PDB file of N, CA and C in Angstrom:
ATOM      1  N   MET C   1      35.071  -1.075 -16.850  1.00 52.00           N
ATOM      2  CA  MET C   1      33.916  -0.777 -17.669  1.00 52.00           C
ATOM      3  C   MET C   1      32.983   0.147 -16.893  1.00 52.00           C
ATOM      4  N   ALA C   2      32.542   1.195 -17.486  1.00 59.00           N
ATOM      5  CA  ALA C   2      31.650   2.156 -16.869  1.00 59.00           C
ATOM      6  C   ALA C   2      30.212   1.601 -16.823  1.00 59.00           C
ATOM      7  N   ILE C   3      29.511   1.934 -15.731  1.00 65.00           N
ATOM      8  CA  ILE C   3      28.155   1.483 -15.581  1.00 65.00           C
ATOM      9  C   ILE C   3      27.238   2.421 -16.366  1.00 65.00           C
ATOM     10  N   ASN C   4      26.224   1.883 -16.957  1.00 80.00           N
ATOM     11  CA  ASN C   4      25.248   2.629 -17.703  1.00 80.00           C
ATOM     12  C   ASN C   4      24.576   3.606 -16.751  1.00 80.00           C
ATOM     13  N   PRO C   5      24.423   4.902 -17.087  1.00 84.00           N
ATOM     14  CA  PRO C   5      23.813   5.859 -16.169  1.00 84.00           C
ATOM     15  C   PRO C   5      22.360   5.454 -15.826  1.00 84.00           C
ATOM     16  N   PHE C   6      21.633   4.908 -16.774  1.00 85.00           N
ATOM     17  CA  PHE C   6      20.273   4.488 -16.467  1.00 85.00           C
ATOM     18  C   PHE C   6      20.254   3.334 -15.459  1.00 85.00           C
ATOM     19  N   ALA C   7      21.182   2.386 -15.653  1.00 85.00           N
ATOM     20  CA  ALA C   7      21.265   1.263 -14.732  1.00 85.00           C
ATOM     21  C   ALA C   7      21.602   1.714 -13.304  1.00 85.00           C
ATOM     22  N   ALA C   8      22.466   2.696 -13.202  1.00 87.00           N
ATOM     23  CA  ALA C   8      22.818   3.238 -11.869  1.00 87.00           C
ATOM     24  C   ALA C   8      21.595   3.904 -11.226  1.00 87.00           C
ATOM     25  N   LEU C   9      20.825   4.655 -12.007  1.00 89.00           N
ATOM     26  CA  LEU C   9      19.645   5.304 -11.471  1.00 89.00           C
ATOM     27  C   LEU C   9      18.600   4.235 -11.071  1.00 89.00           C
ATOM     28  N   GLU C  10      18.423   3.233 -11.916  1.00 90.00           N
ATOM     29  CA  GLU C  10      17.478   2.149 -11.596  1.00 90.00           C
ATOM     30  C   GLU C  10      17.857   1.457 -10.298  1.00 90.00           C
ATOM     31  N   SER C  11      19.133   1.221 -10.075  1.00 89.00           N
ATOM     32  CA  SER C  11      19.593   0.575  -8.877  1.00 89.00           C
ATOM     33  C   SER C  11      19.325   1.449  -7.655  1.00 89.00           C
ATOM     34  N   ARG C  12      19.557   2.744  -7.739  1.00 92.00           N
ATOM     35  CA  ARG C  12      19.293   3.663  -6.638  1.00 92.00           C
ATOM     36  C   ARG C  12      17.777   3.701  -6.299  1.00 92.00           C
ATOM     37  N   VAL C  13      16.962   3.731  -7.326  1.00 93.00           N
ATOM     38  CA  VAL C  13      15.509   3.735  -7.105  1.00 93.00           C
ATOM     39  C   VAL C  13      15.062   2.468  -6.437  1.00 93.00           C
ATOM     40  N   ASN C  14      15.548   1.306  -6.921  1.00 92.00           N
ATOM     41  CA  ASN C  14      15.164   0.024  -6.327  1.00 92.00           C
ATOM     42  C   ASN C  14      15.598  -0.016  -4.828  1.00 92.00           C
ATOM     43  N   ASN C  15      16.799   0.452  -4.539  1.00 92.00           N
ATOM     44  CA  ASN C  15      17.244   0.464  -3.162  1.00 92.00           C
ATOM     45  C   ASN C  15      16.344   1.332  -2.276  1.00 92.00           C
ATOM     46  N   ALA C  16      15.961   2.475  -2.825  1.00 95.00           N
ATOM     47  CA  ALA C  16      15.062   3.388  -2.090  1.00 95.00           C
ATOM     48  C   ALA C  16      13.699   2.753  -1.859  1.00 95.00           C
ATOM     49  N   VAL C  17      13.170   2.088  -2.870  1.00 93.00           N
ATOM     50  CA  VAL C  17      11.861   1.427  -2.776  1.00 93.00           C
ATOM     51  C   VAL C  17      11.853   0.376  -1.629  1.00 93.00           C
ATOM     52  N   PHE C  18      12.870  -0.491  -1.632  1.00 94.00           N
ATOM     53  CA  PHE C  18      12.930  -1.521  -0.593  1.00 94.00           C
ATOM     54  C   PHE C  18      13.230  -0.947   0.786  1.00 94.00           C
ATOM     55  N   ALA C  19      13.993   0.131   0.844  1.00 94.00           N
ATOM     56  CA  ALA C  19      14.274   0.769   2.140  1.00 94.00           C
ATOM     57  C   ALA C  19      13.028   1.358   2.730  1.00 94.00           C
ATOM     58  N   ARG C  20      12.129   1.890   1.891  1.00 96.00           N
ATOM     59  CA  ARG C  20      10.912   2.541   2.406  1.00 96.00           C
ATOM     60  C   ARG C  20       9.709   1.636   2.476  1.00 96.00           C
ATOM     61  N   LEU C  21       9.568   0.709   1.558  1.00 95.00           N
ATOM     62  CA  LEU C  21       8.331  -0.073   1.455  1.00 95.00           C
ATOM     63  C   LEU C  21       8.415  -1.529   1.910  1.00 95.00           C
ATOM     64  N   ALA C  22       9.600  -2.029   2.235  1.00 96.00           N
ATOM     65  CA  ALA C  22       9.718  -3.398   2.672  1.00 96.00           C
ATOM     66  C   ALA C  22       8.870  -3.667   3.899  1.00 96.00           C
ATOM     67  N   ASN C  23       8.090  -4.730   3.880  1.00 97.00           N
ATOM     68  CA  ASN C  23       7.275  -5.086   5.035  1.00 97.00           C
ATOM     69  C   ASN C  23       7.614  -6.463   5.543  1.00 97.00           C
ATOM     70  N   ALA C  24       8.735  -7.013   5.070  1.00 97.00           N
ATOM     71  CA  ALA C  24       9.087  -8.371   5.470  1.00 97.00           C
ATOM     72  C   ALA C  24      10.613  -8.559   5.502  1.00 97.00           C
ATOM     73  N   ALA C  25      11.074  -9.346   6.486  1.00 97.00           N
ATOM     74  CA  ALA C  25      12.451  -9.787   6.496  1.00 97.00           C
ATOM     75  C   ALA C  25      12.502 -11.130   5.785  1.00 97.00           C
ATOM     76  N   VAL C  26      13.326 -11.218   4.738  1.00 96.00           N
ATOM     77  CA  VAL C  26      13.279 -12.362   3.843  1.00 96.00           C
ATOM     78  C   VAL C  26      14.672 -13.009   3.774  1.00 96.00           C
ATOM     79  N   ALA C  27      14.709 -14.336   3.853  1.00 95.00           N
ATOM     80  CA  ALA C  27      15.925 -15.097   3.615  1.00 95.00           C
ATOM     81  C   ALA C  27      15.628 -16.188   2.595  1.00 95.00           C
ATOM     82  N   VAL C  28      16.187 -16.023   1.410  1.00 93.00           N
ATOM     83  CA  VAL C  28      15.965 -16.974   0.292  1.00 93.00           C
ATOM     84  C   VAL C  28      16.979 -18.087   0.398  1.00 93.00           C
ATOM     85  N   ASP C  29      16.530 -19.347   0.543  1.00 91.00           N
ATOM     86  CA  ASP C  29      17.370 -20.533   0.609  1.00 91.00           C
ATOM     87  C   ASP C  29      18.418 -20.423   1.674  1.00 91.00           C
ATOM     88  N   GLY C  30      18.079 -19.851   2.827  1.00 90.00           N
ATOM     89  CA  GLY C  30      18.997 -19.763   3.945  1.00 90.00           C
ATOM     90  C   GLY C  30      20.066 -18.682   3.807  1.00 90.00           C
ATOM     91  N   GLY C  31      19.926 -17.828   2.810  1.00 90.00           N
ATOM     92  CA  GLY C  31      20.894 -16.764   2.540  1.00 90.00           C
ATOM     93  C   GLY C  31      20.727 -15.589   3.432  1.00 90.00           C
ATOM     94  N   GLN C  32      21.376 -14.503   3.039  1.00 92.00           N
ATOM     95  CA  GLN C  32      21.318 -13.263   3.809  1.00 92.00           C
ATOM     96  C   GLN C  32      19.926 -12.718   3.899  1.00 92.00           C
ATOM     97  N   VAL C  33      19.579 -12.118   5.042  1.00 95.00           N
ATOM     98  CA  VAL C  33      18.248 -11.528   5.241  1.00 95.00           C
ATOM     99  C   VAL C  33      18.240 -10.180   4.512  1.00 95.00           C
ATOM    100  N   VAL C  34      17.203  -9.991   3.686  1.00 95.00           N
ATOM    101  CA  VAL C  34      16.985  -8.743   2.958  1.00 95.00           C
ATOM    102  C   VAL C  34      15.558  -8.286   3.145  1.00 95.00           C
ATOM    103  N   GLY C  35      15.290  -7.039   2.853  1.00 96.00           N
ATOM    104  CA  GLY C  35      13.921  -6.543   2.892  1.00 96.00           C
ATOM    105  C   GLY C  35      13.198  -6.938   1.667  1.00 96.00           C
ATOM    106  N   GLY C  36      11.926  -7.285   1.840  1.00 97.00           N
ATOM    107  CA  GLY C  36      11.055  -7.670   0.713  1.00 97.00           C
ATOM    108  C   GLY C  36       9.665  -7.100   0.922  1.00 97.00           C
ATOM    109  N   ILE C  37       8.896  -7.175  -0.145  1.00 97.00           N
ATOM    110  CA  ILE C  37       7.479  -6.707  -0.058  1.00 97.00           C
ATOM    111  C   ILE C  37       6.602  -7.934  -0.236  1.00 97.00           C
ATOM    112  N   PHE C  38       5.959  -8.331   0.877  1.00 97.00           N
ATOM    113  CA  PHE C  38       5.178  -9.574   0.914  1.00 97.00           C
ATOM    114  C   PHE C  38       3.706  -9.216   0.730  1.00 97.00           C
ATOM    115  N   ASP C  39       3.020 -10.046  -0.092  1.00 95.00           N
ATOM    116  CA  ASP C  39       1.599  -9.860  -0.347  1.00 95.00           C
ATOM    117  C   ASP C  39       0.932 -11.227  -0.271  1.00 95.00           C
ATOM    118  N   ASP C  40      -0.118 -11.355   0.466  1.00 89.00           N
ATOM    119  CA  ASP C  40      -0.855 -12.600   0.563  1.00 89.00           C
ATOM    120  C   ASP C  40      -2.322 -12.343   0.215  1.00 89.00           C
ATOM    121  N   GLY C  41      -2.524 -11.821  -0.957  1.00 78.00           N
ATOM    122  CA  GLY C  41      -3.871 -11.386  -1.391  1.00 78.00           C
ATOM    123  C   GLY C  41      -4.766 -12.571  -1.714  1.00 78.00           C
ATOM    124  N   TYR C  42      -6.049 -12.293  -1.710  1.00 73.00           N
ATOM    125  CA  TYR C  42      -7.079 -13.273  -2.003  1.00 73.00           C
ATOM    126  C   TYR C  42      -7.094 -13.525  -3.530  1.00 73.00           C
ATOM    127  N   ALA C  43      -7.258 -14.812  -3.882  1.00 67.00           N
ATOM    128  CA  ALA C  43      -7.357 -15.196  -5.267  1.00 67.00           C
ATOM    129  C   ALA C  43      -8.488 -16.222  -5.430  1.00 67.00           C
ATOM    130  N   VAL C  44      -9.140 -16.229  -6.564  1.00 67.00           N
ATOM    131  CA  VAL C  44     -10.171 -17.243  -6.857  1.00 67.00           C
ATOM    132  C   VAL C  44      -9.596 -18.260  -7.769  1.00 67.00           C
ATOM    133  N   GLY C  45      -9.627 -19.531  -7.347  1.00 66.00           N
ATOM    134  CA  GLY C  45      -9.084 -20.611  -8.183  1.00 66.00           C
ATOM    135  C   GLY C  45     -10.184 -21.140  -9.093  1.00 66.00           C
ATOM    136  N   ALA C  46      -9.810 -21.679 -10.225  1.00 65.00           N
ATOM    137  CA  ALA C  46     -10.740 -22.238 -11.174  1.00 65.00           C
ATOM    138  C   ALA C  46     -11.038 -23.702 -10.811  1.00 65.00           C
ATOM    139  N   VAL C  47     -11.861 -23.881  -9.794  1.00 64.00           N
ATOM    140  CA  VAL C  47     -12.256 -25.211  -9.343  1.00 64.00           C
ATOM    141  C   VAL C  47     -13.776 -25.326  -9.443  1.00 64.00           C
ATOM    142  N   GLY C  48     -14.245 -26.093 -10.420  1.00 65.00           N
ATOM    143  CA  GLY C  48     -15.680 -26.246 -10.571  1.00 65.00           C
ATOM    144  C   GLY C  48     -16.327 -24.967 -11.118  1.00 65.00           C
ATOM    145  N   PRO C  49     -17.661 -24.967 -11.221  1.00 70.00           N
ATOM    146  CA  PRO C  49     -18.352 -23.812 -11.782  1.00 70.00           C
ATOM    147  C   PRO C  49     -18.352 -22.574 -10.877  1.00 70.00           C
ATOM    148  N   LEU C  50     -18.177 -22.757  -9.566  1.00 67.00           N
ATOM    149  CA  LEU C  50     -18.232 -21.635  -8.656  1.00 67.00           C
ATOM    150  C   LEU C  50     -16.845 -21.080  -8.282  1.00 67.00           C
ATOM    151  N   GLY C  51     -15.816 -21.874  -8.469  1.00 66.00           N
ATOM    152  CA  GLY C  51     -14.498 -21.453  -8.078  1.00 66.00           C
ATOM    153  C   GLY C  51     -14.257 -21.720  -6.600  1.00 66.00           C
ATOM    154  N   MET C  52     -13.080 -21.416  -6.147  1.00 67.00           N
ATOM    155  CA  MET C  52     -12.707 -21.681  -4.770  1.00 67.00           C
ATOM    156  C   MET C  52     -11.786 -20.531  -4.312  1.00 67.00           C
ATOM    157  N   GLY C  53     -12.085 -19.998  -3.150  1.00 67.00           N
ATOM    158  CA  GLY C  53     -11.233 -18.927  -2.617  1.00 67.00           C
ATOM    159  C   GLY C  53      -9.942 -19.468  -2.062  1.00 67.00           C
ATOM    160  N   ALA C  54      -8.873 -18.759  -2.250  1.00 72.00           N
ATOM    161  CA  ALA C  54      -7.563 -19.141  -1.768  1.00 72.00           C
ATOM    162  C   ALA C  54      -6.726 -17.912  -1.649  1.00 72.00           C
ATOM    163  N   SER C  55      -5.546 -18.054  -1.095  1.00 76.00           N
ATOM    164  CA  SER C  55      -4.588 -16.932  -1.088  1.00 76.00           C
ATOM    165  C   SER C  55      -3.482 -17.253  -2.061  1.00 76.00           C
ATOM    166  N   GLN C  56      -2.880 -16.216  -2.563  1.00 85.00           N
ATOM    167  CA  GLN C  56      -1.732 -16.375  -3.486  1.00 85.00           C
ATOM    168  C   GLN C  56      -0.574 -15.574  -2.982  1.00 85.00           C
ATOM    169  N   PRO C  57       0.194 -16.127  -1.996  1.00 94.00           N
ATOM    170  CA  PRO C  57       1.289 -15.358  -1.472  1.00 94.00           C
ATOM    171  C   PRO C  57       2.358 -15.106  -2.506  1.00 94.00           C
ATOM    172  N   SER C  58       2.852 -13.871  -2.521  1.00 95.00           N
ATOM    173  CA  SER C  58       3.936 -13.536  -3.426  1.00 95.00           C
ATOM    174  C   SER C  58       4.869 -12.582  -2.717  1.00 95.00           C
ATOM    175  N   LEU C  59       6.047 -12.411  -3.279  1.00 96.00           N
ATOM    176  CA  LEU C  59       7.077 -11.656  -2.616  1.00 96.00           C
ATOM    177  C   LEU C  59       7.908 -10.928  -3.675  1.00 96.00           C
ATOM    178  N   LEU C  60       8.124  -9.632  -3.496  1.00 96.00           N
ATOM    179  CA  LEU C  60       9.019  -8.846  -4.330  1.00 96.00           C
ATOM    180  C   LEU C  60      10.320  -8.680  -3.584  1.00 96.00           C
ATOM    181  N   VAL C  61      11.425  -9.048  -4.222  1.00 96.00           N
ATOM    182  CA  VAL C  61      12.736  -8.936  -3.625  1.00 96.00           C
ATOM    183  C   VAL C  61      13.716  -8.392  -4.657  1.00 96.00           C
ATOM    184  N   PRO C  62      14.865  -7.843  -4.193  1.00 94.00           N
ATOM    185  CA  PRO C  62      15.880  -7.474  -5.130  1.00 94.00           C
ATOM    186  C   PRO C  62      16.404  -8.694  -5.891  1.00 94.00           C
ATOM    187  N   ALA C  63      16.550  -8.599  -7.174  1.00 93.00           N
ATOM    188  CA  ALA C  63      16.999  -9.740  -7.994  1.00 93.00           C
ATOM    189  C   ALA C  63      18.346 -10.252  -7.508  1.00 93.00           C
ATOM    190  N   SER C  64      19.163  -9.372  -6.953  1.00 90.00           N
ATOM    191  CA  SER C  64      20.479  -9.803  -6.434  1.00 90.00           C
ATOM    192  C   SER C  64      20.378 -10.763  -5.273  1.00 90.00           C
ATOM    193  N   ALA C  65      19.222 -10.835  -4.596  1.00 91.00           N
ATOM    194  CA  ALA C  65      19.026 -11.729  -3.442  1.00 91.00           C
ATOM    195  C   ALA C  65      18.486 -13.089  -3.865  1.00 91.00           C
ATOM    196  N   VAL C  66      18.261 -13.294  -5.174  1.00 93.00           N
ATOM    197  CA  VAL C  66      17.661 -14.535  -5.649  1.00 93.00           C
ATOM    198  C   VAL C  66      18.692 -15.352  -6.399  1.00 93.00           C
ATOM    199  N   PRO C  67      19.133 -16.502  -5.811  1.00 92.00           N
ATOM    200  CA  PRO C  67      20.110 -17.330  -6.507  1.00 92.00           C
ATOM    201  C   PRO C  67      19.478 -18.037  -7.731  1.00 92.00           C
ATOM    202  N   ALA C  68      20.307 -18.504  -8.620  1.00 92.00           N
ATOM    203  CA  ALA C  68      19.840 -19.238  -9.776  1.00 92.00           C
ATOM    204  C   ALA C  68      19.194 -20.549  -9.340  1.00 92.00           C
ATOM    205  N   GLY C  69      18.212 -21.002 -10.079  1.00 94.00           N
ATOM    206  CA  GLY C  69      17.570 -22.260  -9.758  1.00 94.00           C
ATOM    207  C   GLY C  69      16.840 -22.292  -8.450  1.00 94.00           C
ATOM    208  N   VAL C  70      16.134 -21.221  -8.140  1.00 95.00           N
ATOM    209  CA  VAL C  70      15.544 -21.070  -6.825  1.00 95.00           C
ATOM    210  C   VAL C  70      14.195 -21.757  -6.690  1.00 95.00           C
ATOM    211  N   VAL C  71      13.550 -22.095  -7.786  1.00 97.00           N
ATOM    212  CA  VAL C  71      12.223 -22.726  -7.735  1.00 97.00           C
ATOM    213  C   VAL C  71      12.346 -24.048  -7.001  1.00 97.00           C
ATOM    214  N   GLY C  72      11.436 -24.269  -6.008  1.00 96.00           N
ATOM    215  CA  GLY C  72      11.413 -25.456  -5.222  1.00 96.00           C
ATOM    216  C   GLY C  72      12.195 -25.336  -3.917  1.00 96.00           C
ATOM    217  N   LYS C  73      12.946 -24.237  -3.754  1.00 96.00           N
ATOM    218  CA  LYS C  73      13.708 -24.027  -2.542  1.00 96.00           C
ATOM    219  C   LYS C  73      12.860 -23.286  -1.531  1.00 96.00           C
ATOM    220  N   GLN C  74      13.356 -23.176  -0.314  1.00 96.00           N
ATOM    221  CA  GLN C  74      12.607 -22.539   0.758  1.00 96.00           C
ATOM    222  C   GLN C  74      12.972 -21.052   0.870  1.00 96.00           C
ATOM    223  N   VAL C  75      11.994 -20.314   1.381  1.00 96.00           N
ATOM    224  CA  VAL C  75      12.206 -18.904   1.688  1.00 96.00           C
ATOM    225  C   VAL C  75      11.520 -18.665   3.014  1.00 96.00           C
ATOM    226  N   SER C  76      12.186 -17.866   3.829  1.00 96.00           N
ATOM    227  CA  SER C  76      11.578 -17.478   5.138  1.00 96.00           C
ATOM    228  C   SER C  76      11.117 -16.038   5.020  1.00 96.00           C
ATOM    229  N   VAL C  77       9.850 -15.790   5.362  1.00 96.00           N
ATOM    230  CA  VAL C  77       9.249 -14.474   5.311  1.00 96.00           C
ATOM    231  C   VAL C  77       8.781 -14.142   6.713  1.00 96.00           C
ATOM    232  N   ASN C  78       9.436 -13.223   7.400  1.00 96.00           N
ATOM    233  CA  ASN C  78       9.128 -12.878   8.784  1.00 96.00           C
ATOM    234  C   ASN C  78       9.068 -14.105   9.649  1.00 96.00           C
ATOM    235  N   GLY C  79       9.927 -15.086   9.415  1.00 94.00           N
ATOM    236  CA  GLY C  79      10.006 -16.309  10.211  1.00 94.00           C
ATOM    237  C   GLY C  79       9.089 -17.397   9.786  1.00 94.00           C
ATOM    238  N   VAL C  80       8.246 -17.205   8.786  1.00 95.00           N
ATOM    239  CA  VAL C  80       7.320 -18.205   8.293  1.00 95.00           C
ATOM    240  C   VAL C  80       7.928 -18.825   7.029  1.00 95.00           C
ATOM    241  N   GLY C  81       7.911 -20.146   6.957  1.00 96.00           N
ATOM    242  CA  GLY C  81       8.504 -20.864   5.834  1.00 96.00           C
ATOM    243  C   GLY C  81       7.564 -21.049   4.651  1.00 96.00           C
ATOM    244  N   TYR C  82       8.081 -20.889   3.458  1.00 96.00           N
ATOM    245  CA  TYR C  82       7.323 -21.132   2.213  1.00 96.00           C
ATOM    246  C   TYR C  82       8.238 -21.811   1.249  1.00 96.00           C
ATOM    247  N   PHE C  83       7.665 -22.425   0.231  1.00 97.00           N
ATOM    248  CA  PHE C  83       8.412 -22.948  -0.899  1.00 97.00           C
ATOM    249  C   PHE C  83       8.230 -22.024  -2.078  1.00 97.00           C
ATOM    250  N   ILE C  84       9.236 -21.858  -2.859  1.00 97.00           N
ATOM    251  CA  ILE C  84       9.146 -20.981  -4.059  1.00 97.00           C
ATOM    252  C   ILE C  84       8.600 -21.779  -5.238  1.00 97.00           C
ATOM    253  N   ALA C  85       7.382 -21.380  -5.711  1.00 96.00           N
ATOM    254  CA  ALA C  85       6.713 -22.080  -6.767  1.00 96.00           C
ATOM    255  C   ALA C  85       7.146 -21.569  -8.142  1.00 96.00           C
ATOM    256  N   ALA C  86       7.496 -20.268  -8.227  1.00 96.00           N
ATOM    257  CA  ALA C  86       7.904 -19.656  -9.473  1.00 96.00           C
ATOM    258  C   ALA C  86       8.716 -18.403  -9.178  1.00 96.00           C
ATOM    259  N   SER C  87       9.624 -18.090 -10.077  1.00 97.00           N
ATOM    260  CA  SER C  87      10.460 -16.924  -9.979  1.00 97.00           C
ATOM    261  C   SER C  87      10.271 -16.120 -11.258  1.00 97.00           C
ATOM    262  N   GLU C  88       9.880 -14.826 -11.112  1.00 97.00           N
ATOM    263  CA  GLU C  88       9.571 -13.969 -12.242  1.00 97.00           C
ATOM    264  C   GLU C  88      10.426 -12.667 -12.176  1.00 97.00           C
ATOM    265  N   PRO C  89      11.688 -12.724 -12.672  1.00 95.00           N
ATOM    266  CA  PRO C  89      12.475 -11.497 -12.748  1.00 95.00           C
ATOM    267  C   PRO C  89      11.837 -10.532 -13.747  1.00 95.00           C
ATOM    268  N   ASP C  90      11.816  -9.262 -13.416  1.00 93.00           N
ATOM    269  CA  ASP C  90      11.146  -8.327 -14.314  1.00 93.00           C
ATOM    270  C   ASP C  90      12.132  -7.556 -15.198  1.00 93.00           C
ATOM    271  N   GLY C  91      13.410  -7.795 -15.083  1.00 91.00           N
ATOM    272  CA  GLY C  91      14.385  -7.100 -15.943  1.00 91.00           C
ATOM    273  C   GLY C  91      14.785  -5.743 -15.398  1.00 91.00           C
ATOM    274  N   THR C  92      14.274  -5.338 -14.264  1.00 91.00           N
ATOM    275  CA  THR C  92      14.611  -4.024 -13.715  1.00 91.00           C
ATOM    276  C   THR C  92      15.375  -4.144 -12.368  1.00 91.00           C
ATOM    277  N   GLY C  93      15.781  -5.371 -12.032  1.00 92.00           N
ATOM    278  CA  GLY C  93      16.496  -5.587 -10.761  1.00 92.00           C
ATOM    279  C   GLY C  93      15.552  -6.052  -9.643  1.00 92.00           C
ATOM    280  N   ILE C  94      14.303  -6.329  -9.963  1.00 95.00           N
ATOM    281  CA  ILE C  94      13.344  -6.855  -8.974  1.00 95.00           C
ATOM    282  C   ILE C  94      12.788  -8.174  -9.444  1.00 95.00           C
ATOM    283  N   THR C  95      12.621  -9.106  -8.539  1.00 96.00           N
ATOM    284  CA  THR C  95      12.068 -10.414  -8.865  1.00 96.00           C
ATOM    285  C   THR C  95      10.871 -10.688  -8.002  1.00 96.00           C
ATOM    286  N   ARG C  96       9.797 -11.189  -8.668  1.00 97.00           N
ATOM    287  CA  ARG C  96       8.582 -11.609  -7.942  1.00 97.00           C
ATOM    288  C   ARG C  96       8.688 -13.114  -7.755  1.00 97.00           C
ATOM    289  N   LEU C  97       8.522 -13.554  -6.494  1.00 97.00           N
ATOM    290  CA  LEU C  97       8.508 -14.953  -6.180  1.00 97.00           C
ATOM    291  C   LEU C  97       7.094 -15.332  -5.777  1.00 97.00           C
ATOM    292  N   LEU C  98       6.546 -16.370  -6.459  1.00 96.00           N
ATOM    293  CA  LEU C  98       5.270 -16.938  -6.126  1.00 96.00           C
ATOM    294  C   LEU C  98       5.503 -18.036  -5.115  1.00 96.00           C
ATOM    295  N   LEU C  99       4.756 -18.040  -4.018  1.00 96.00           N
ATOM    296  CA  LEU C  99       5.050 -18.918  -2.898  1.00 96.00           C
ATOM    297  C   LEU C  99       3.919 -19.885  -2.621  1.00 96.00           C
ATOM    298  N   GLU C 100       4.335 -21.006  -1.987  1.00 94.00           N
ATOM    299  CA  GLU C 100       3.385 -22.037  -1.496  1.00 94.00           C
ATOM    300  C   GLU C 100       3.737 -22.270  -0.042  1.00 94.00           C
ATOM    301  N   ALA C 101       2.710 -22.551   0.757  1.00 89.00           N
ATOM    302  CA  ALA C 101       2.946 -22.835   2.179  1.00 89.00           C
ATOM    303  C   ALA C 101       3.873 -24.062   2.353  1.00 89.00           C
ATOM    304  N   ALA C 102       4.754 -23.966   3.261  1.00 84.00           N
ATOM    305  CA  ALA C 102       5.694 -25.078   3.520  1.00 84.00           C
ATOM    306  C   ALA C 102       5.001 -26.141   4.345  1.00 84.00           C
TER     307      ALA C 102
END
């Protein structure tokens, strides 16, 4: 079966993005180490009338590096352990993982 030309282009672009922009070595559930884009940005939680500052770590990885049923499993990001709180595949071969401190 021939691969869709758009899918082939999408795959090449995703590979180039992670090759150039990856800022983390990632191992999902003890699997193979892949490049990922880690972000630990500031977030305001809805706690009381004033809110509460917190961080919301997230990780962009190739969808091929994310096994099925990954929520609740561990991920290592540059040697630091996290638990996967949510997995959000975007349909383009990239998955966003929302993380919690281990």
